[in-house]
Coordinates of C-alpha atoms in Angstrom, one line a residue:
Chain A
T2 CA -2.1 2.0 3.0
V3 CA -3.2 0.0 0.0
G4 CA -1.7 -2.4 -2.5
A5 CA -1.6 -4.9 -5.1
V6 CA 0.4 -7.4 -6.4
A7 CA -0.5 -9.1 -9.8
L8 CA 0.6 -11.8 -12.2
D9 CA -0.6 -11.3 -15.9
Q10 CA -1.0 -13.7 -19.1
D11 CA 2.5 -13.1 -19.9
G12 CA 3.9 -14.4 -16.9
H13 CA 5.0 -10.6 -15.8
L14 CA 4.5 -9.6 -12.1
A15 CA 3.8 -6.0 -10.7
A16 CA 3.5 -4.3 -7.3
A17 CA 2.2 -0.7 -6.2
T18 CA 1.6 0.7 -2.5
S19 CA -0.2 3.9 -1.7
T20 CA -0.4 5.4 1.6
G21 CA -1.3 8.4 3.7
G22 CA 1.1 7.5 6.1
L23 CA 0.7 7.4 10.0
T24 CA -1.9 9.7 11.7
G25 CA 0.3 12.3 13.5
K26 CA 3.5 11.5 11.5
M27 CA 6.0 14.1 12.1
W28 CA 6.8 16.3 9.1
G29 CA 9.3 15.0 6.5
R30 CA 8.5 11.6 7.6
I31 CA 8.6 9.2 4.9
G32 CA 7.5 5.3 5.7
D33 CA 8.2 2.2 3.5
S34 CA 5.7 2.6 1.5
P35 CA 7.5 4.3 -1.7
L36 CA 10.4 3.1 -1.0
I37 CA 11.5 0.3 -3.7
G38 CA 12.6 -3.1 -2.3
S39 CA 10.8 -2.2 1.3
G40 CA 7.2 -1.7 1.0
T41 CA 6.9 -2.6 -2.8
I42 CA 8.6 -5.1 -4.8
A43 CA 7.9 -7.2 -8.1
I44 CA 11.1 -9.2 -9.6
D45 CA 9.6 -11.7 -12.6
G46 CA 10.1 -15.3 -11.9
Q47 CA 10.8 -14.6 -8.5
C48 CA 7.8 -12.3 -6.4
A49 CA 6.1 -9.5 -6.0
V50 CA 5.1 -7.6 -2.5
S51 CA 3.3 -4.6 -1.2
G52 CA 3.5 -4.0 2.4
T53 CA 1.5 -2.3 5.2
G54 CA 2.2 -1.4 8.8
T55 CA 4.9 0.4 10.5
G56 CA 7.0 1.4 7.8
E57 CA 10.6 2.2 10.0
Y58 CA 10.3 -1.7 10.7
F59 CA 9.9 -2.7 7.0
I60 CA 12.2 -0.3 5.8
R61 CA 15.1 -1.8 8.6
Q62 CA 14.1 -5.5 7.3
N63 CA 14.0 -4.6 3.8
A64 CA 11.0 -6.5 3.6
G65 CA 9.8 -6.7 0.1
R66 CA 13.1 -7.9 -1.0
Q67 CA 13.5 -10.0 1.9
V68 CA 10.4 -12.1 0.9
C69 CA 12.1 -12.2 -2.8
D70 CA 15.3 -13.1 -1.4
R71 CA 13.9 -15.6 0.7
V72 CA 12.0 -17.3 -2.2
H73 CA 14.8 -17.0 -5.0
W74 CA 18.3 -17.7 -2.7
N75 CA 16.8 -19.9 0.1
D76 CA 13.8 -21.9 -2.0
E77 CA 11.4 -21.2 0.4
G78 CA 7.7 -21.3 -0.8
I79 CA 6.0 -17.9 -0.8
Q80 CA 3.7 -18.5 2.2
S81 CA 7.0 -19.1 4.4
A82 CA 9.1 -16.5 2.7
A83 CA 6.1 -14.3 3.8
D84 CA 5.8 -15.7 7.3
A85 CA 9.1 -15.5 8.2
T86 CA 9.5 -11.9 7.1
M87 CA 6.7 -10.7 8.7
A88 CA 8.3 -12.7 11.6
E89 CA 11.7 -10.5 11.5
V90 CA 9.6 -7.3 11.0
G91 CA 8.0 -8.3 14.5
R92 CA 11.1 -9.2 16.2
I93 CA 12.4 -5.6 16.2
G94 CA 9.1 -4.3 17.1
G95 CA 7.2 -3.8 14.1
D96 CA 3.6 -4.6 13.3
G97 CA 1.6 -4.8 10.0
G98 CA 1.3 -7.5 7.1
L99 CA 2.3 -7.9 3.7
I100 CA 0.6 -9.9 0.5
S101 CA 2.8 -11.5 -1.6
M102 CA 2.7 -13.7 -4.9
D103 CA 5.2 -16.3 -6.3
K104 CA 6.0 -16.3 -9.9
D105 CA 3.1 -18.6 -10.5
G106 CA 0.8 -16.5 -9.1
K107 CA 0.5 -18.3 -5.8
V108 CA -0.9 -15.7 -3.4
A109 CA 0.5 -15.6 0.6
F110 CA -1.1 -13.1 3.2
A111 CA 1.2 -12.7 6.2
L112 CA 0.4 -10.3 9.1
N113 CA 1.2 -9.9 12.9
V114 CA -2.0 -8.0 14.0
S115 CA -5.4 -9.0 14.3
G116 CA -6.7 -7.8 11.1
M117 CA -5.8 -6.9 7.3
Y118 CA -8.2 -5.8 4.8
R119 CA -7.7 -8.1 1.7
G120 CA -8.5 -10.2 -1.0
S121 CA -7.5 -12.0 -4.1
V122 CA -8.9 -13.9 -7.4
S123 CA -7.1 -15.1 -10.4
S124 CA -8.4 -16.8 -13.5
E125 CA -8.6 -20.2 -11.4
T126 CA -10.4 -18.6 -8.4
V127 CA -13.4 -16.3 -7.8
A128 CA -12.7 -13.1 -5.7
K129 CA -12.6 -13.6 -2.1
T130 CA -11.9 -10.8 1.1
A131 CA -11.1 -11.0 4.4
I132 CA -10.4 -9.2 7.2
Y133 CA -9.5 -10.8 10.3
Chain B
G2 CA -3.9 -17.8 -19.8
K3 CA -3.3 -18.0 -16.2
W4 CA -3.4 -14.7 -14.3
S5 CA -3.8 -13.5 -10.5
L6 CA -4.5 -10.6 -8.4
A7 CA -4.0 -9.9 -4.5
I8 CA -5.0 -6.5 -2.8
H9 CA -4.7 -5.2 0.6
G10 CA -6.1 -2.2 2.2
G11 CA -4.0 -2.0 5.1
A12 CA -3.8 -3.7 8.5
G13 CA -4.1 -3.0 12.2
V14 CA -5.4 -3.8 15.4
I15 CA -9.0 -4.7 14.4
D16 CA -11.0 -5.7 16.8
R17 CA -14.3 -7.6 15.6
G18 CA -16.7 -5.3 18.3
D19 CA -15.3 -2.1 16.7
L20 CA -16.6 -3.1 12.8
T21 CA -20.4 -3.3 12.9
P22 CA -22.0 -5.5 10.2
E23 CA -22.6 -2.6 7.8
K24 CA -18.9 -0.9 8.3
E25 CA -17.5 -4.2 7.6
A26 CA -19.6 -5.0 4.5
L27 CA -18.5 -1.5 3.4
Y28 CA -14.7 -3.0 3.6
R29 CA -15.8 -5.8 1.6
Q30 CA -17.8 -4.0 -1.0
G31 CA -14.7 -1.7 -1.5
L32 CA -12.0 -4.1 -1.8
N33 CA -14.3 -6.4 -4.3
E34 CA -14.5 -3.3 -6.5
A35 CA -10.9 -2.9 -6.5
L36 CA -10.4 -6.9 -7.3
A37 CA -13.6 -6.5 -10.2
V38 CA -11.3 -3.5 -11.7
G39 CA -8.1 -5.6 -11.4
Q40 CA -9.3 -8.4 -12.9
A41 CA -11.0 -6.9 -15.7
V42 CA -7.3 -5.7 -17.0
L43 CA -5.8 -9.0 -16.4
A44 CA -8.7 -10.9 -17.7
R45 CA -8.4 -9.2 -21.1
G46 CA -4.7 -9.9 -21.3
G47 CA -3.6 -6.5 -20.0
A48 CA -0.4 -6.1 -17.9
A49 CA 0.2 -6.9 -14.5
V50 CA 1.5 -3.2 -14.2
D51 CA -1.6 -1.8 -15.8
A52 CA -3.6 -4.1 -12.9
V53 CA -2.2 -3.0 -10.3
E54 CA -2.0 0.8 -10.9
A55 CA -6.1 0.9 -11.7
T56 CA -6.5 -1.4 -8.7
V57 CA -5.0 1.0 -6.2
K58 CA -6.4 3.9 -8.1
V59 CA -9.8 2.7 -6.9
L60 CA -8.6 2.1 -3.5
E61 CA -7.4 5.6 -3.6
D62 CA -10.8 6.7 -4.5
N63 CA -12.6 5.2 -1.5
P64 CA -12.2 7.0 1.7
L65 CA -12.5 3.9 3.9
F66 CA -8.7 3.7 3.0
N67 CA -5.5 5.3 4.3
A68 CA -4.7 6.6 0.7
G69 CA -5.9 9.1 -1.5
R70 CA -8.8 10.4 -0.5
G71 CA -9.4 9.1 3.2
A72 CA -5.6 9.6 3.8
V73 CA -4.5 10.1 7.5
F74 CA -3.6 13.5 8.8
A75 CA -0.1 14.2 9.4
A76 CA 1.2 16.3 12.5
D77 CA 0.8 19.4 11.1
G78 CA -2.7 18.6 10.4
K79 CA -2.1 18.2 6.1
N80 CA -2.2 15.1 3.9
Y81 CA 0.7 13.8 2.7
L82 CA 0.6 11.1 0.2
D83 CA 3.4 8.4 -0.7
A84 CA 3.2 5.6 -3.7
S85 CA 5.3 3.4 -5.8
I86 CA 4.9 0.8 -8.3
M87 CA 7.1 -1.6 -9.8
D88 CA 7.4 -3.7 -13.3
G89 CA 8.6 -6.8 -12.5
A90 CA 9.1 -7.5 -16.1
T91 CA 11.5 -5.0 -16.6
L92 CA 12.7 -3.9 -13.1
K93 CA 11.7 -0.4 -13.8
A94 CA 10.2 1.5 -10.7
G95 CA 8.9 4.7 -9.5
A96 CA 7.7 6.3 -6.6
V97 CA 6.4 9.7 -5.2
A98 CA 6.5 10.9 -1.4
S99 CA 5.0 13.7 0.1
L100 CA 2.3 14.5 -2.2
T101 CA -0.5 17.4 -1.7
T102 CA -2.3 18.0 -4.7
T103 CA -2.1 14.9 -7.1
K104 CA -5.5 13.0 -6.9
H105 CA -3.9 9.5 -7.6
P106 CA -0.7 9.1 -6.0
V107 CA 0.3 5.4 -7.5
S108 CA -0.2 7.3 -11.2
A109 CA 2.4 10.0 -10.3
A110 CA 4.5 7.0 -9.6
R111 CA 3.9 5.2 -12.6
A112 CA 4.5 8.3 -14.4
V113 CA 8.2 8.8 -12.6
M114 CA 8.9 5.1 -13.3
D115 CA 7.7 5.7 -17.4
K116 CA 8.4 9.3 -18.1
S117 CA 11.4 10.4 -15.9
R118 CA 15.0 8.5 -15.7
H119 CA 14.3 8.6 -11.6
V120 CA 12.7 6.3 -9.6
L121 CA 12.0 8.7 -6.4
L122 CA 10.3 12.2 -6.8
T123 CA 9.4 13.8 -3.2
G124 CA 7.2 17.1 -2.1
Q125 CA 6.7 20.1 -4.7
G126 CA 8.4 19.1 -7.5
A127 CA 6.6 15.5 -7.5
D128 CA 3.4 17.3 -7.7
Q129 CA 4.7 19.6 -10.2
F130 CA 6.0 16.7 -12.0
A131 CA 2.9 14.9 -12.0
A132 CA 0.8 18.1 -13.4
E133 CA 3.4 18.4 -16.3
Q134 CA 2.4 14.9 -17.1
G135 CA -1.3 15.5 -17.2
L136 CA -2.3 13.9 -14.1
E137 CA -5.4 15.6 -12.1
Q138 CA -4.7 18.4 -9.5
V139 CA -7.2 18.6 -6.4
D140 CA -7.0 21.1 -3.8
P141 CA -5.3 19.3 -0.6
S142 CA -8.7 19.4 1.3
Y143 CA -9.9 17.0 -1.4
F144 CA -8.2 14.2 0.6
R145 CA -9.9 15.4 3.8
T146 CA -12.6 12.7 5.8
E147 CA -14.2 13.8 8.9
A148 CA -13.4 10.6 10.2
R149 CA -9.9 10.9 9.7
W150 CA -9.9 14.4 11.0
E151 CA -11.2 13.1 14.5
A152 CA -8.9 10.7 14.5
Y153 CA -6.4 13.6 14.2
L154 CA -8.0 15.3 16.8
K155 CA -7.8 12.5 19.4
W156 CA -4.1 12.0 18.5
K157 CA -3.2 15.4 19.2
A158 CA -5.3 15.3 22.6
S159 CA -3.0 12.3 23.5
Q160 CA -0.2 13.9 23.1
G161 CA 1.8 14.4 26.5
L162 CA -0.1 12.1 28.6
S163 CA 1.5 9.4 30.3
G164 CA 1.4 5.7 29.0
V165 CA 0.7 7.2 25.2
D166 CA 2.9 5.2 22.9
D167 CA 4.9 7.4 20.9
T168 CA 6.1 4.6 18.9
H169 CA 4.3 5.8 15.9
K170 CA 5.1 9.2 16.1
Y171 CA 8.7 8.8 16.0
G172 CA 9.0 5.4 14.2

């Protein structure tokens, strides 16, 4: 799975996710990637999220929306919201990670596996990538 | 003006021993290429929704990542592609699932968002809609890579063996 979240110069957020799913997935199986609110979400003034992992668990936790709700309703910081959401995904047996961004463009990565291919760049920071 | 971009290319159990320095360099190069494309859009004042679409298209074209070309194989030995996009400014959203012929699934999702009154289209109808919107169509074999096919064969061989975790098979 791949994904991106962004904040533009007008202060608007967006998110996108694309995937081939899981190796050996059964016919007709759909994960969280194409489900708005689970694998992908963007709401101006709140957050943007793209997830990757065992989709059924991201769906059950409504992961993307959960990050935004934690920010919007609980006044959690984006990193705290991302970590707490991944903890909830993990609690019911899911694994993977997510990228998220708050209304000001602050980036938070969260994962409960050993690696996630990821990167970021902004008007204030140079491009950087990470795996582990 | 201030702008920001973050991307991912999938997550999983990635052991340092499994990833050679050469392979790691290729992954980082792929990520940097995607970041550069999105950065160009945002730095010139482009919309966030345009940036994420352009960025994801680069990752879909890179056979290292599980999306577009290089997607994994389903149980029936075929590639099925899913994608979605959301514009935080308008709360408009679009998504597609089980595509088999549209080269860039994220652009199909964008087309659903911008050019239909729906949010999610699936299967043959989604591919047909994408084609009608002028999006590039390819033979399903375009998405195949040898590495993913070998992973599929390995998965297939593991079925029925004791100790195999079938969580991912059934979700």
